[in-house]
């Protein structure tokens, strides 16, 4: 609505200077001093020692001074990956000049009584035996050539004193380098942590590291790569150049780096990744980097965007460190979905490789995945958000849904609306910056906050309210054509038999299993109208046997499943609670959606401008 645009400009542009001051997290110049004279806070020094003669774990020593006689120490429950490393704490004991006693009071909680409030607590993290490689990149490990230590898997915090600063001293084998987001000190083996959050959110990559650096906006960035013993050579210059270009585009989008420095902690022989305040732990095997870095850049872009969109712009429910299970967040559709959206877009802006050649092809693939799983229209993005972190598999019954995918598509449709309503003058980029300015401090965001920001940026509050009610708060199938039409596009959807490269129908293997803490593997149905669902199988059924073969665990079930061919008779013995059942069915193929986005007939000039701006990924 062009007549509203002057209002929009005055709301967004005129108060920019005052906004900059108003949004500063610091209220007063004394807030910017890192340590303050506060006798109410304990004085904490952590020492972490790795002994090259025994790499089965490492020792942590915590010196506490100026504390109450009784303190409680706890290990953090991470909202996303709670690995419960309290299970691997060994031999915790306390000593002090006037005596000290330590006792475990709960799984992740210890009590230390030390008259005078001075004690030294020692414990060892005995690392669990390494599973089959690759290893998860966010968990600690040790090898003769280095490893990863520190973070939430290693350091206990003092309950009730999470704002107490601490120093961290590392005692490592000779020649090991250190790469961490923790602020350095003049002593190369001593680091500083201004709070328990920073302490436990800053894992430490150590060992024989390859290391590179670059600056963006004057801010130092470091790329450290821990290479395994048989690392395959790859183009390291292209890797670092790619990350530097990604950084440049992200800083351009969000306006500035939100950190003093940033460290990419890359690890050979590992998979997966976890975002942190000013670092990322990212597993990327060197042979994969040598073969094709596309997947690496996709993952790096996702985690790096989280630096702003999750670690700074946090869901309202997110809080300080805690040993208790964190509250569920309704906003993960935004935190994960918009992160997906910008990971893809920033790679394109940076000229880095992507899986799909164009934004249109990328959107076609997203819509096809959305339509392929009925859970996406049966549950709202908010309700899927609530079960995304910290739930056991199967929380959606006989359905599954990806909050990453749902959020990315919702974000895409919001972008079309913003572009259309403002005739291309505003985009989702503006919405993200408004949210960061408004909610990246103490207050986290809610869906209502996002809705308000979108409504302000597009000056279309009523339409935005309807959109959020219908597609974010409640479960409704996304009406792609209605919003694609704003860019003069439409989605042509056909359903075709799923076939292999030779054109033969493939069996419906869309069924999964996981291993609960006891008993046989537990089934996950995600498509009630698929072959498995129609046969009467349900999520939560325990698998006793398939065609007479008893799977040892979920991966054993996967192996049996993968042998099945169209036309096979499948006989499954199952239990569900006390009820035992035998189910027989014949394996069949299935249909999957094919999506082609085309130009709609009769679209006007305005729609063409929206389309061209979006296709080129313009914004900022
Ligand atoms: Zn993520």
Tab-separated table of N, CA and C and ligand atoms in Angstrom, residues 80 275 302-303 306 310 335-336 339 389 404, ligand 1:
chain	number	residue	atom	x	y	z
A	80	UNK	N	19.656	-27.797	23.274
A	80	UNK	CA	19.583	-28.461	21.976
A	80	UNK	C	20.152	-29.879	22.040
A	275	UNK	N	26.277	-24.266	17.231
A	275	UNK	CA	26.570	-22.837	17.243
A	275	UNK	C	26.858	-22.365	18.660
A	302	UNK	N	24.658	-22.154	8.037
A	302	UNK	CA	23.557	-22.304	8.997
A	302	UNK	C	24.026	-21.949	10.413
A	303	UNK	N	25.097	-22.556	10.846
A	303	UNK	CA	25.563	-22.308	12.218
A	303	UNK	C	26.005	-20.866	12.399
A	306	UNK	N	23.177	-18.560	12.932
A	306	UNK	CA	22.689	-18.712	14.312
A	306	UNK	C	23.396	-17.753	15.284
A	310	UNK	N	19.590	-16.709	17.004
A	310	UNK	CA	19.412	-17.746	18.024
A	310	UNK	C	20.286	-17.421	19.222
A	335	UNK	N	13.752	-19.345	14.695
A	335	UNK	CA	15.190	-19.491	14.958
A	335	UNK	C	15.842	-20.479	13.990
A	336	UNK	N	15.157	-21.559	13.678
A	336	UNK	CA	15.746	-22.543	12.763
A	336	UNK	C	15.370	-22.254	11.306
A	339	UNK	N	16.968	-19.147	9.857
A	339	UNK	CA	18.391	-19.459	9.723
A	339	UNK	C	18.632	-20.277	8.454
A	389	UNK	N	13.301	-29.460	20.256
A	389	UNK	CA	14.462	-29.763	21.105
A	389	UNK	C	13.972	-30.484	22.355
A	404	UNK	N	12.540	-26.695	10.740
A	404	UNK	CA	13.473	-25.988	9.857
A	404	UNK	C	12.800	-25.709	8.512
B	1	LIG	ZN1	20.065	-24.790	13.623
